[in-house]
Short mmCIF file of C-alpha atoms in Angstrom, two decimals:
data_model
loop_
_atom_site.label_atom_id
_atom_site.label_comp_id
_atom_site.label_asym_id
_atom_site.label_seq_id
_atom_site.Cartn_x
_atom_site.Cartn_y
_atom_site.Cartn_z
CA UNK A 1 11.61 10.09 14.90
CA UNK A 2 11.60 8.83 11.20
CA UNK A 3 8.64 9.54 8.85
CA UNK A 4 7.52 7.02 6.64
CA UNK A 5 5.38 8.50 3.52
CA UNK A 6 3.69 5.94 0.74
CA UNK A 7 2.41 8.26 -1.96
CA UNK A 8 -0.36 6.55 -3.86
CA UNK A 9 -2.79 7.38 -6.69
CA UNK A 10 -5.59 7.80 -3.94
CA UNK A 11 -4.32 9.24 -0.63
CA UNK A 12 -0.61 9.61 0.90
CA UNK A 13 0.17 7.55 3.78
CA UNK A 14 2.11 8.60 6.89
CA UNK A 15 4.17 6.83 9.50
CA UNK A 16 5.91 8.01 12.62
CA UNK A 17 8.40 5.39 14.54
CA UNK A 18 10.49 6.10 17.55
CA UNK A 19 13.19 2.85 16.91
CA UNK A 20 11.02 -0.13 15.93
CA UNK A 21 8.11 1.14 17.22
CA UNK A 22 5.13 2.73 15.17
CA UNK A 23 3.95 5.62 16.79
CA UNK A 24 1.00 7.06 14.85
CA UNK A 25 -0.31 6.11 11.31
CA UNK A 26 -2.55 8.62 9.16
CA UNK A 27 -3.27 9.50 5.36
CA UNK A 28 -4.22 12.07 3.29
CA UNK A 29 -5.87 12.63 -0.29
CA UNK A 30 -3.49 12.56 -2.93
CA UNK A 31 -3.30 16.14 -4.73
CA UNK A 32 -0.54 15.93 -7.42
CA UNK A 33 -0.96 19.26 -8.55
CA UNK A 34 0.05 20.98 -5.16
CA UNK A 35 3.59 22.36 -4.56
CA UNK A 36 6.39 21.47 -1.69
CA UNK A 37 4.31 24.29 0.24
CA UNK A 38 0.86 22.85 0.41
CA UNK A 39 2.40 19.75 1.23
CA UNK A 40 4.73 21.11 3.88
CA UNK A 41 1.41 22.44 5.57
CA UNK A 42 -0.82 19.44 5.23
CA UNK A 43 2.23 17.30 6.73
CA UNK A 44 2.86 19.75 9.54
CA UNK A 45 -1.43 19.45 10.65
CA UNK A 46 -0.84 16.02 10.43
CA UNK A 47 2.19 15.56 12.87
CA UNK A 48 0.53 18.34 14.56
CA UNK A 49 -2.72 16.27 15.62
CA UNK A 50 -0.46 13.17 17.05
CA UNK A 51 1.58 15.83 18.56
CA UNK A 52 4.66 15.64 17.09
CA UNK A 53 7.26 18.20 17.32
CA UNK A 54 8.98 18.31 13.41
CA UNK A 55 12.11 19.37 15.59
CA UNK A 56 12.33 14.86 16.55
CA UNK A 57 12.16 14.48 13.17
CA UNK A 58 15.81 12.62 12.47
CA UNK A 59 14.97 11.44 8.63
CA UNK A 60 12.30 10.69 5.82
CA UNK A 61 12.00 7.40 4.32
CA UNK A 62 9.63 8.44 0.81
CA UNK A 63 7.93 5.63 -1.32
CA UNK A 64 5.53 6.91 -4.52
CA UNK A 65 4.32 5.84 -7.57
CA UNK A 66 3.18 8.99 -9.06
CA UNK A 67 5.05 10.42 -11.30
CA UNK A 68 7.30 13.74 -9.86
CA UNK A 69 5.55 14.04 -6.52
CA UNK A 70 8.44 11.80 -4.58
CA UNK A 71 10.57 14.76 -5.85
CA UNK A 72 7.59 17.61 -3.93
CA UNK A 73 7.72 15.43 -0.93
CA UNK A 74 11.07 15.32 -0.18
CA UNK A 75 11.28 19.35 -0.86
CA UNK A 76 8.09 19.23 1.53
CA UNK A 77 10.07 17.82 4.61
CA UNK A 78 13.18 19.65 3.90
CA UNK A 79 10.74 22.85 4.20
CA UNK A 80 9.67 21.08 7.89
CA UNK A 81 13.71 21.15 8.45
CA UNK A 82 13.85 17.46 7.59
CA UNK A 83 17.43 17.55 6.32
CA UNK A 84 17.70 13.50 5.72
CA UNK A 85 15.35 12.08 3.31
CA UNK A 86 15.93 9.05 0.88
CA UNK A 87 13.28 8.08 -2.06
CA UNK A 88 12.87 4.60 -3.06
CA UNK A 89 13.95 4.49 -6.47
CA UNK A 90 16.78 2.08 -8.40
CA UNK A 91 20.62 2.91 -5.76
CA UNK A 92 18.29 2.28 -2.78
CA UNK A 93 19.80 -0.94 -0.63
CA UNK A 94 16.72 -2.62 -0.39
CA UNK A 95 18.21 -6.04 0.45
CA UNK A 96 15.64 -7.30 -1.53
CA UNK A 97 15.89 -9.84 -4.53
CA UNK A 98 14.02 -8.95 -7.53
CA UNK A 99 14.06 -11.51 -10.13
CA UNK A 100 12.05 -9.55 -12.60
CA UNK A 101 13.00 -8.93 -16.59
CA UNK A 102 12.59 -4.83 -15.32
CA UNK A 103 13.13 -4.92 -11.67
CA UNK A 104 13.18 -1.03 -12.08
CA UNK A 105 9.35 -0.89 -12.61
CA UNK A 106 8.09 -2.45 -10.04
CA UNK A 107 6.55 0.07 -7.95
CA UNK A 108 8.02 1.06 -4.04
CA UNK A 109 4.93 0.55 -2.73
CA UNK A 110 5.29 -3.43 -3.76
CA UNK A 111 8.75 -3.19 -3.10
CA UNK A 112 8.39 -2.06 1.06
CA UNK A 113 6.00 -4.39 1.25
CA UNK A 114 7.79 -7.44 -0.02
CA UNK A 115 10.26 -6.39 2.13
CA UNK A 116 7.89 -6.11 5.21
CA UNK A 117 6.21 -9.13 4.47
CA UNK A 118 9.69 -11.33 3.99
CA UNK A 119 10.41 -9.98 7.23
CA UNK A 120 7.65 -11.50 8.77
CA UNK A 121 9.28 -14.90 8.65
CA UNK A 122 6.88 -17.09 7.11
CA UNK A 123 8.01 -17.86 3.30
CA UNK A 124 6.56 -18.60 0.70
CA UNK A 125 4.61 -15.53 0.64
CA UNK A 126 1.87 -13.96 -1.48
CA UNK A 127 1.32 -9.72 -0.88
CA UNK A 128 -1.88 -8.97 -1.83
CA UNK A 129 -2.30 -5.26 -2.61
CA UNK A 130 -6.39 -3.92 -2.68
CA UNK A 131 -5.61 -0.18 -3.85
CA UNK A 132 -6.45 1.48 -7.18
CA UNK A 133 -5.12 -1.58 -9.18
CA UNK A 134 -5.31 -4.86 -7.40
CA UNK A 135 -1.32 -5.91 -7.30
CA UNK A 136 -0.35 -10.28 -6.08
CA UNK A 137 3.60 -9.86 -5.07
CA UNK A 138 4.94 -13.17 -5.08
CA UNK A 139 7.91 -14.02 -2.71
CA UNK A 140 9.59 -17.87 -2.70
CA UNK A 141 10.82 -19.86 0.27
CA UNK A 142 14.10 -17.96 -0.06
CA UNK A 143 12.15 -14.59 0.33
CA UNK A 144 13.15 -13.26 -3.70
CA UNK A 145 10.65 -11.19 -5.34
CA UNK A 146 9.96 -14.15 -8.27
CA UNK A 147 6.93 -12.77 -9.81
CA UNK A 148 3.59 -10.46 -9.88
CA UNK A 149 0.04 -10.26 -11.23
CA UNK A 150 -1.87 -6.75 -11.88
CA UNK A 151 -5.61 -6.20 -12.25
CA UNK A 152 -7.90 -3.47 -12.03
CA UNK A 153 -8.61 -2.15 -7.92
CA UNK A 154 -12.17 -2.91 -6.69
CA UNK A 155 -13.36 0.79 -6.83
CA UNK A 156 -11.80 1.35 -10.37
CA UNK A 157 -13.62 -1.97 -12.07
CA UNK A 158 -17.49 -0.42 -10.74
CA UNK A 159 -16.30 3.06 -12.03
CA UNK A 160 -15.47 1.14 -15.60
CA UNK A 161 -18.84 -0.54 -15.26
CA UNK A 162 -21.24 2.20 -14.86
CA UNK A 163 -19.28 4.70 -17.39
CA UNK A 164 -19.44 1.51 -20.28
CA UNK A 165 -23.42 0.31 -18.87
CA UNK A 166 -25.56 3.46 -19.12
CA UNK A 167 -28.66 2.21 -17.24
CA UNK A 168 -26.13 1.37 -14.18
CA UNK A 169 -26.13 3.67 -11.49
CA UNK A 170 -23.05 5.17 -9.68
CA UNK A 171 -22.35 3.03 -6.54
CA UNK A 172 -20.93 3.49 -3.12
CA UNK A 173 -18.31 0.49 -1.85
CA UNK A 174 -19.66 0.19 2.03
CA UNK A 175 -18.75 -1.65 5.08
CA UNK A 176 -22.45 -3.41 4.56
CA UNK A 177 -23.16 -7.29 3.62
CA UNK A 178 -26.45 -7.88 1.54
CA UNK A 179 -25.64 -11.62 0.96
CA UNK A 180 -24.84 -12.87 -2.62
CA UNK A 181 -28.19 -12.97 -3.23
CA UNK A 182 -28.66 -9.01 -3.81
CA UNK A 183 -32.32 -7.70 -4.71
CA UNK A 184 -31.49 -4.69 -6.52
CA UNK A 185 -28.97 -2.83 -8.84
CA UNK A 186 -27.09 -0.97 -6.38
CA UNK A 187 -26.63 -4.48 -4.26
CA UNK A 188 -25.99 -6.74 -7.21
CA UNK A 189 -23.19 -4.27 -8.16
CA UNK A 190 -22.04 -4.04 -4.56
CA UNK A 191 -22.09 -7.60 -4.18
CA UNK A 192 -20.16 -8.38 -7.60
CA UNK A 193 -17.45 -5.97 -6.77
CA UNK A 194 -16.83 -7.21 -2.99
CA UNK A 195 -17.52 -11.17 -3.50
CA UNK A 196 -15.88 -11.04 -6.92
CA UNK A 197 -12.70 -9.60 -5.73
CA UNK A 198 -12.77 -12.11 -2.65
CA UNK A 199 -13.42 -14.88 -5.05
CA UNK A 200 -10.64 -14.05 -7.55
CA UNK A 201 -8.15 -13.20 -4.60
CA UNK A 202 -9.17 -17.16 -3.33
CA UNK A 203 -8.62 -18.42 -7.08
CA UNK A 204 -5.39 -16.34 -7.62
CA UNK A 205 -3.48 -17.63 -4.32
CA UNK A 206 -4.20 -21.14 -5.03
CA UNK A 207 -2.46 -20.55 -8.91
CA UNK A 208 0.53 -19.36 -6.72
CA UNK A 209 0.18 -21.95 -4.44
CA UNK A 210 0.81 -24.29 -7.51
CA UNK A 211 3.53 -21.88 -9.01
CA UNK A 212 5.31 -21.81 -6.14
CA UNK A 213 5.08 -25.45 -5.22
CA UNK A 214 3.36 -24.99 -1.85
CA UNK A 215 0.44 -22.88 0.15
CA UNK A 216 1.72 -19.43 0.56
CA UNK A 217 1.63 -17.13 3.51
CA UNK A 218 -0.78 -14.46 2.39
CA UNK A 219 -0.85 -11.23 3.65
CA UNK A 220 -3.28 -8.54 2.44
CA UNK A 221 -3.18 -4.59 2.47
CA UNK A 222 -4.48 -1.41 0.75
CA UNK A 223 -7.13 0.74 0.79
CA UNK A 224 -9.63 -1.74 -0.01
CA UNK A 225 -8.60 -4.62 2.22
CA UNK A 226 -11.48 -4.11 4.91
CA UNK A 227 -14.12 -4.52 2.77
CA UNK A 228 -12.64 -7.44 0.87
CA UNK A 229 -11.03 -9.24 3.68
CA UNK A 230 -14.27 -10.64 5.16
CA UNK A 231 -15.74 -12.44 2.59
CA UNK A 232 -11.47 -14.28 1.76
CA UNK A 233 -11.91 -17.92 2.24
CA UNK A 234 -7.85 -18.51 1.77
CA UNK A 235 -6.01 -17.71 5.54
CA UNK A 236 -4.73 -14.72 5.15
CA UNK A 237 -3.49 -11.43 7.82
CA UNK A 238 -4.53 -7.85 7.13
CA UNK A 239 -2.07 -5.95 7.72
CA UNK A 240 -2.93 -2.02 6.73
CA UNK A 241 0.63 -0.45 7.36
CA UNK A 242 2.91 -3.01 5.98
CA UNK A 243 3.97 -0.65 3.30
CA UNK A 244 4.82 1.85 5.86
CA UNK A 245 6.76 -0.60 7.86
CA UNK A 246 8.32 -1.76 4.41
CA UNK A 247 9.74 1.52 3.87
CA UNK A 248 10.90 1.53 8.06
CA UNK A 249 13.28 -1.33 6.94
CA UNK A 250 14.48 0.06 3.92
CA UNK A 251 15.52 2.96 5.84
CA UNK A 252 17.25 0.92 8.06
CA UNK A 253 19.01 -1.28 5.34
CA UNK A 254 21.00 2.11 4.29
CA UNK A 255 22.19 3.34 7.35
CA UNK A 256 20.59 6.51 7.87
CA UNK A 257 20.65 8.57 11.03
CA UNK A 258 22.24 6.41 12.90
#
């Protein structure tokens, strides 16, 4: 089995596959300050409750965009007798072109899923990332990385709001539709964060659609994507483990374990 792990800001995504095949999917909270053994631990409950063995484990495909914990992940699986484990970081085969002015900073979680989404087939595409920040990847007909937009996440802009608007009242981001029309503070907040994200995601891919000279295949993951996806107007998949399969490929690309 290879295990697939996208460290974000937030949480810490995990992947199991047996060949192509996903086998389970989890997360956990992000916790930077931990070391390789409270990692080793959390990972080992994890595996534990989708039952499997670490002894299967064949390799480690790592992904992170927090500073030095891609380096107390990898120790982490080597202390679950991982012995093969590859970061993506600049050396990595990829496969992937990245036509950027510092193709070195842009993050592995944009890179697996460019790669996952390219794989999909259906070019141009637009990767549209609802986490912490708010991330548009941008992939032409020919499947190159050509260019990228970055904005605040959905739960980070309300946090901004209420710490610069003292009468504005801290504000839980829910599964729940009030309409546009909200009748209080806590809905009109709600409603601005959800339907404002939805409406700039709508007005975004139609700038790409004219940067790239056509309508784009969208495809839209992160954290966030549930409660944005519903109110989209632009076609678009959800697809909450294309980073994870992202990384599956890059694996792949270099060879490992097999």
């Amino acid at each position: 089995m290879l295990i697939a792990v996208n460290a974000g800001n937030n949480r810490v995504l995990l992947g199991g596959y047996e060949e192509d095949e996903r086998i389970f999917a989890a997360s956990i909270a992000t916790e930077p300050r931990q070391m390789p053994e409270d990692y080793a631990c959390r990972l080992q409950q994890v595996l534990g409750l989708y039952g499997v063995d670490t002894g299967r484990i064949h390799g480690a495909v790592i992904g992170s965009v927090v500073p030095n914990l891609s380096a107390v992940l990898e120790e982490a699986m080597r202390l679950l007798g991982v012995s093969k484990v590859i970061e993506v970081s600049s050396g990595v085969k990829t496969g992937l072109n990245i036509r950027s002015e510092q193709p070195r900073q842009v993050g592995s979680d944009r890179v697996a899923g460019a790669v996952a989404a390219r794989a999909k087939g259906r070019l141009p595409c637009v990767v549209v990332s609802l986490g912490t920040a708010t991330t548009f990847t941008a992939l032409d007909q020919t499947g190159a990385l050509v260019g990228s937009a970055i904005t605040a996440g959905v739960q980070l802009s309300v946090e901004a709001l209420r710490v610069q608007a003292a009468q504005l009242p801290m504000v839980a981001l829910e599964a729940k539709d009030e309409g546009i029309l909200a009748r209080n503070t806590v809905d009109a907040m709600r409603a601005g964060a959800l339907y404002g994200t939805a409406a700039m995601v709508d007005g975004m891919i139609a700038r790409f659609a004219d940067a790239l000279g056509q309508q784009p295949y969208v495809v839209v993951t992160g954290a966030f994507a549930p409660l944005v996806t519903r109110f989209l107007r632009v076609p678009h998949e959800h697809d909450e483990n294309l980073v994870l399969d992202g990384l599956r490929l890059i694996w792949e690309k270099n060879h490992l374990g097999r």
